[in-house]
Amino acid sequence: MNFEPAVAKGFQDFLPPESQKRAAVRRIMEKYFRLYGFQPIETPTIEYDELMRSGNLEEDEAVSDRFRLKDRGSRNLGLRYEFTFQLARILKQNPNLKLPFRRYQIGSVFRDEPISSSRFREFTQCDIDIVGDSSTEAEVDCLAAFSDILKELKIKPRIKVNNKKLIISILESLKIQNKDSVMKELDKIDKIGEDEVKGNIRKYADTNQVLALFKLMEKPMDFFVKNLFDGAEEISSLLEKAKAYGFKVEFDPYIMRGLSYYTGNIFEITAEGQKSSIAGGGRYDKLVGKYLAREIPAVGISFGLERLTSLAKIKPKPTKTIVISIEQDKEAINLAKKLRKNNISCILSFNRPGKALDYANSYKIPYAIFIGQEEMKSKKYKLRDMEKGQESLLTEKQILKKLEK
Amino acid sequence: MNFEPAVAKGFQDFLPPESQKRAAVRRIMEKYFRLYGFQPIETPTIEYDELMRSGNLEEDEAVSDRFRLKDRGSRNLGLRYEFTFQLARILKQNPNLKLPFRRYQIGSVFRDEPISSSRFREFTQCDIDIVGDSSTEAEVDCLAAFSDILKELKIKPRIKVNNKKLIISILESLKIQNKDSVMKELDKIDKIGEDEVKGNIRKYADTNQVLALFKLMEKPMDFFVKNLFDGAEEISSLLEKAKAYGFKVEFDPYIMRGLSYYTGNIFEITAEGQKSSIAGGGRYDKLVGKYLAREIPAVGISFGLERLTSLAKIKPKPTKTIVISIEQDKEAINLAKKLRKNNISCILSFNRPGKALDYANSYKIPYAIFIGQEEMKSKKYKLRDMEKGQESLLTEKQILKKLEK
């Protein structure tokens, strides 16, 4: 065999303990999604290629970086690069779906990005969306759910908000053309700095316009509300409602987000002390209804499991105990069954005790229980605390009580 | 726009309530995987095409039905058609992985099968495997975990077991050549009946051999053990140990399973009253170590989430309550926060109450809580039981207690 087995370029395995932490983060996310009344959905990994490139999304990098393939019937297919475009298809195909539709989805998305990039070509995206609700309350609801998740993951967030309409009306008030190009330049300010951005914008605006633009961008929220800038009221309402919910949102006029489909408030969430964002989202009222004769408002947040897992300050729990049978298999099996019934995870070992203890050490299993002839007779089992090295003789009841914590 | 949005041929969406049931089944599975000390792993959806076709697996349908694609670098890639072949790569790339390695994996696998088939081209496979343990105990452990899952899903299983070595030694005892072909024919007995199978086997054996073969296949387990048929002891030991664990396993010499990589005991699990299997697995001692200089024993069970979900007699829980603010937003938000803190799922509504109740009905939300000015004053909230139509005034504490169940 000449082939040297390797993971495909740009892809990765997740093995313990990393994979255990990922699973724990996922469980916490799903818990809050359920508590907030979001329902799970699953969409195909593969879609017709035409579905992915239709509309004005073609310009986005994510779309053009999709993987393409054909099936045996020579159909043009592609791997999903995100989940949102599939919502438009679902609403068209399920006209009776009751709105607002609160959904969450967790799964793999794919981008055939150049190999040089440090990003992976398959990553796990987590989305929550409320479709069919145009209120600011729906926006705050998404942010609140995500805030609760971050709290449990012990990640301190900074939630920044901007508004697509506001930026457009700022540019319009200054009579700046090429609004899309200018917004793209403004989006780079974190990466390349203000001076370079100003220089770039000079391609589309004269010096006075650029100066006036940056002066305007420094104004506080109140200014835009008072002067009736479009979208300002939406941000202001969001800031206020988030306060009622008990979390802080900051206005930042430089937040643009890459995707062109946002129509109102836009969110970007960073972790304290981190530059790159951990989640983003916003209102997109023109995408979901695109195959129907009507507009359907929608708002959502999307975040990456990889990034969230790397920042989460939680420790996944290892298997709680190993039950070592010393020729008392039936008794060991019975104890294992009882442990599991009491929600205590355990592995059975019929091996030499030394080997079993070595195994427990390598997988950080905190307890070992020995069941031999003596234990059978006395109805007390030897419980070994693997870290402290202490052993104690306990009844079954005592063991269950001790390990239940 | 001429394109009519549709799900790609052979693929499907999962929407509520089906998707909620799927998520519930998945949670139950993961609970038992953890309780049995299996650790989650995740592998890429995309692998080098060469990894998938290397070795003697080429003959299997699953392998030849893989989806193929290329990335921008023109690498030959494919979508995984199952998880097991990736274990061989992982063991090669992670030589320090401590054995036995107990892993589970849940995720999408893909088969580019002919469109006419009623099977879907993407389905969710769930695997548990113990790598590096050659004992029958490990085999029983996998079956026990799966049995517990089926119990909670209220599916009554029939677990059938056979042994690859036994079948080979039966065929050898009769001097039948073309063993692989004969095994493939025997595997069809459930679908096409004994007579047709006998006819087909005549291609590889004479009448006397066929008669003797079917006579042997009727013998009970004891016969094969007594006469020292290879593999018989392995089945017999499995049957006995399953008994100690408290579940029943039947010997069935016609179980073959499609995959050629099994080396010892083979399992097939059907649901009572159902013909097609819901899970399968067995021992495969020659696959996982194939890129290393040594043999690594392994055993596992694989099952499909779709089939399990369709048979499961569980009802996923809808969102528990909708909290309807009648111009008391702050109070409503506070109650929602308390409900969620007490693990009670809820949706906030700032809409007209009639609309909110209509919404609760359509998503089968069992309770609605009203918060208006009166409720604020009296510190008692109106709780409506949506099914019975009864309303009662309750304190916050009483509401939490009532809904916590």
Short mmCIF file of N, CA and C in Angstrom, two decimals, chain B residues 41 43 47 51 57 80-91 103 105 109 111 125-129 131 259 261-262 280-284 287-291 298-302:
data_model
loop_
_atom_site.label_atom_id
_atom_site.label_comp_id
_atom_site.label_asym_id
_atom_site.label_seq_id
_atom_site.Cartn_x
_atom_site.Cartn_y
_atom_site.Cartn_z
N ILE B 41 -16.39 11.37 19.03
CA ILE B 41 -15.37 11.88 18.11
C ILE B 41 -16.09 12.44 16.89
N THR B 43 -15.24 13.22 12.72
CA THR B 43 -14.30 13.08 11.61
C THR B 43 -14.79 13.93 10.44
N GLU B 47 -12.99 13.15 2.64
CA GLU B 47 -11.69 12.48 2.78
C GLU B 47 -11.05 12.35 1.39
N LEU B 51 -8.27 7.12 0.27
CA LEU B 51 -8.49 6.50 1.58
C LEU B 51 -9.73 5.62 1.56
N LEU B 57 -11.92 -3.21 0.34
CA LEU B 57 -13.31 -2.78 0.54
C LEU B 57 -13.98 -2.43 -0.78
N ARG B 80 -17.74 10.87 2.95
CA ARG B 80 -17.71 9.61 3.70
C ARG B 80 -19.04 8.87 3.53
N TYR B 81 -18.94 7.55 3.35
CA TYR B 81 -20.13 6.70 3.17
C TYR B 81 -20.43 5.95 4.47
N GLU B 82 -19.51 6.02 5.43
CA GLU B 82 -19.67 5.47 6.79
C GLU B 82 -18.48 6.00 7.59
N PHE B 83 -18.38 5.60 8.88
CA PHE B 83 -17.32 6.17 9.73
C PHE B 83 -16.13 5.23 9.95
N THR B 84 -16.36 3.94 9.80
CA THR B 84 -15.38 2.98 10.31
C THR B 84 -14.02 3.07 9.63
N PHE B 85 -14.02 3.29 8.32
CA PHE B 85 -12.73 3.34 7.62
C PHE B 85 -11.86 4.49 8.12
N GLN B 86 -12.52 5.52 8.68
CA GLN B 86 -11.75 6.66 9.20
C GLN B 86 -10.99 6.30 10.49
N LEU B 87 -11.50 5.28 11.20
CA LEU B 87 -10.81 4.84 12.42
C LEU B 87 -9.40 4.33 12.12
N ALA B 88 -9.27 3.65 10.99
CA ALA B 88 -7.95 3.14 10.61
C ALA B 88 -6.97 4.30 10.40
N ARG B 89 -7.45 5.36 9.76
CA ARG B 89 -6.60 6.53 9.55
C ARG B 89 -6.24 7.19 10.89
N ILE B 90 -7.24 7.31 11.76
CA ILE B 90 -7.02 7.95 13.06
C ILE B 90 -5.99 7.19 13.88
N LEU B 91 -6.06 5.88 13.88
CA LEU B 91 -5.12 5.08 14.67
C LEU B 91 -3.71 5.20 14.13
N ARG B 103 -15.39 4.81 21.46
CA ARG B 103 -15.85 6.05 20.86
C ARG B 103 -17.26 5.92 20.30
N GLN B 105 -19.89 8.11 17.44
CA GLN B 105 -19.95 9.17 16.45
C GLN B 105 -21.36 9.21 15.88
N VAL B 109 -23.76 10.56 6.67
CA VAL B 109 -22.98 9.82 5.69
C VAL B 109 -23.76 9.85 4.38
N ARG B 111 -24.44 8.35 0.26
CA ARG B 111 -24.36 7.29 -0.75
C ARG B 111 -25.03 7.79 -2.02
N GLN B 125 -25.91 8.49 10.62
CA GLN B 125 -25.45 7.22 11.18
C GLN B 125 -24.95 7.43 12.60
N CYS B 126 -25.22 6.47 13.46
CA CYS B 126 -24.79 6.53 14.86
C CYS B 126 -23.98 5.28 15.13
N ASP B 127 -22.75 5.45 15.55
CA ASP B 127 -21.85 4.31 15.77
C ASP B 127 -21.32 4.31 17.19
N ILE B 128 -21.24 3.13 17.79
CA ILE B 128 -20.39 2.98 18.96
C ILE B 128 -19.39 1.87 18.65
N ASP B 129 -18.17 2.05 19.07
CA ASP B 129 -17.13 1.06 18.81
C ASP B 129 -16.16 1.00 19.98
N VAL B 131 -12.31 -0.11 20.35
CA VAL B 131 -11.13 -0.47 19.57
C VAL B 131 -10.03 -0.92 20.53
N LEU B 259 -21.19 -6.00 4.94
CA LEU B 259 -19.78 -5.60 4.91
C LEU B 259 -18.82 -6.78 5.05
N TYR B 261 -15.86 -6.73 6.14
CA TYR B 261 -14.76 -6.61 7.10
C TYR B 261 -14.95 -7.31 8.43
N TYR B 262 -16.10 -7.92 8.65
CA TYR B 262 -16.29 -8.63 9.93
C TYR B 262 -15.41 -9.87 10.01
N GLY B 280 -26.85 -2.93 13.11
CA GLY B 280 -26.02 -4.09 12.83
C GLY B 280 -24.61 -3.80 13.28
N GLY B 281 -23.84 -4.86 13.39
CA GLY B 281 -22.47 -4.63 13.79
C GLY B 281 -21.75 -5.94 13.98
N GLY B 282 -20.64 -5.86 14.68
CA GLY B 282 -19.89 -7.07 14.93
C GLY B 282 -18.43 -6.77 15.17
N ARG B 283 -17.68 -7.85 15.18
CA ARG B 283 -16.25 -7.74 15.42
C ARG B 283 -15.51 -7.65 14.10
N TYR B 284 -14.59 -6.70 14.01
CA TYR B 284 -13.79 -6.54 12.78
C TYR B 284 -12.34 -6.30 13.21
N LEU B 287 -9.42 -4.47 10.28
CA LEU B 287 -9.57 -3.20 9.56
C LEU B 287 -8.81 -2.04 10.20
N VAL B 288 -8.97 -1.90 11.50
CA VAL B 288 -8.52 -0.67 12.17
C VAL B 288 -6.99 -0.53 12.16
N GLY B 289 -6.30 -1.65 12.22
CA GLY B 289 -4.85 -1.60 12.25
C GLY B 289 -4.21 -1.71 10.89
N LYS B 290 -5.01 -1.54 9.84
CA LYS B 290 -4.48 -1.86 8.51
C LYS B 290 -3.32 -0.98 8.04
N TYR B 291 -3.19 0.22 8.60
CA TYR B 291 -2.05 1.06 8.21
C TYR B 291 -0.89 0.93 9.18
N ALA B 298 -11.38 -4.92 17.15
CA ALA B 298 -12.39 -3.86 17.26
C ALA B 298 -13.77 -4.47 17.12
N VAL B 299 -14.71 -3.83 17.81
CA VAL B 299 -16.10 -4.28 17.71
C VAL B 299 -16.99 -3.05 17.77
N GLY B 300 -18.12 -3.11 17.08
CA GLY B 300 -18.99 -1.95 17.10
C GLY B 300 -20.39 -2.25 16.60
N ILE B 301 -21.27 -1.29 16.86
CA ILE B 301 -22.63 -1.36 16.35
C ILE B 301 -22.93 -0.04 15.66
N SER B 302 -23.66 -0.12 14.57
CA SER B 302 -24.02 1.06 13.81
C SER B 302 -25.52 1.08 13.61
#
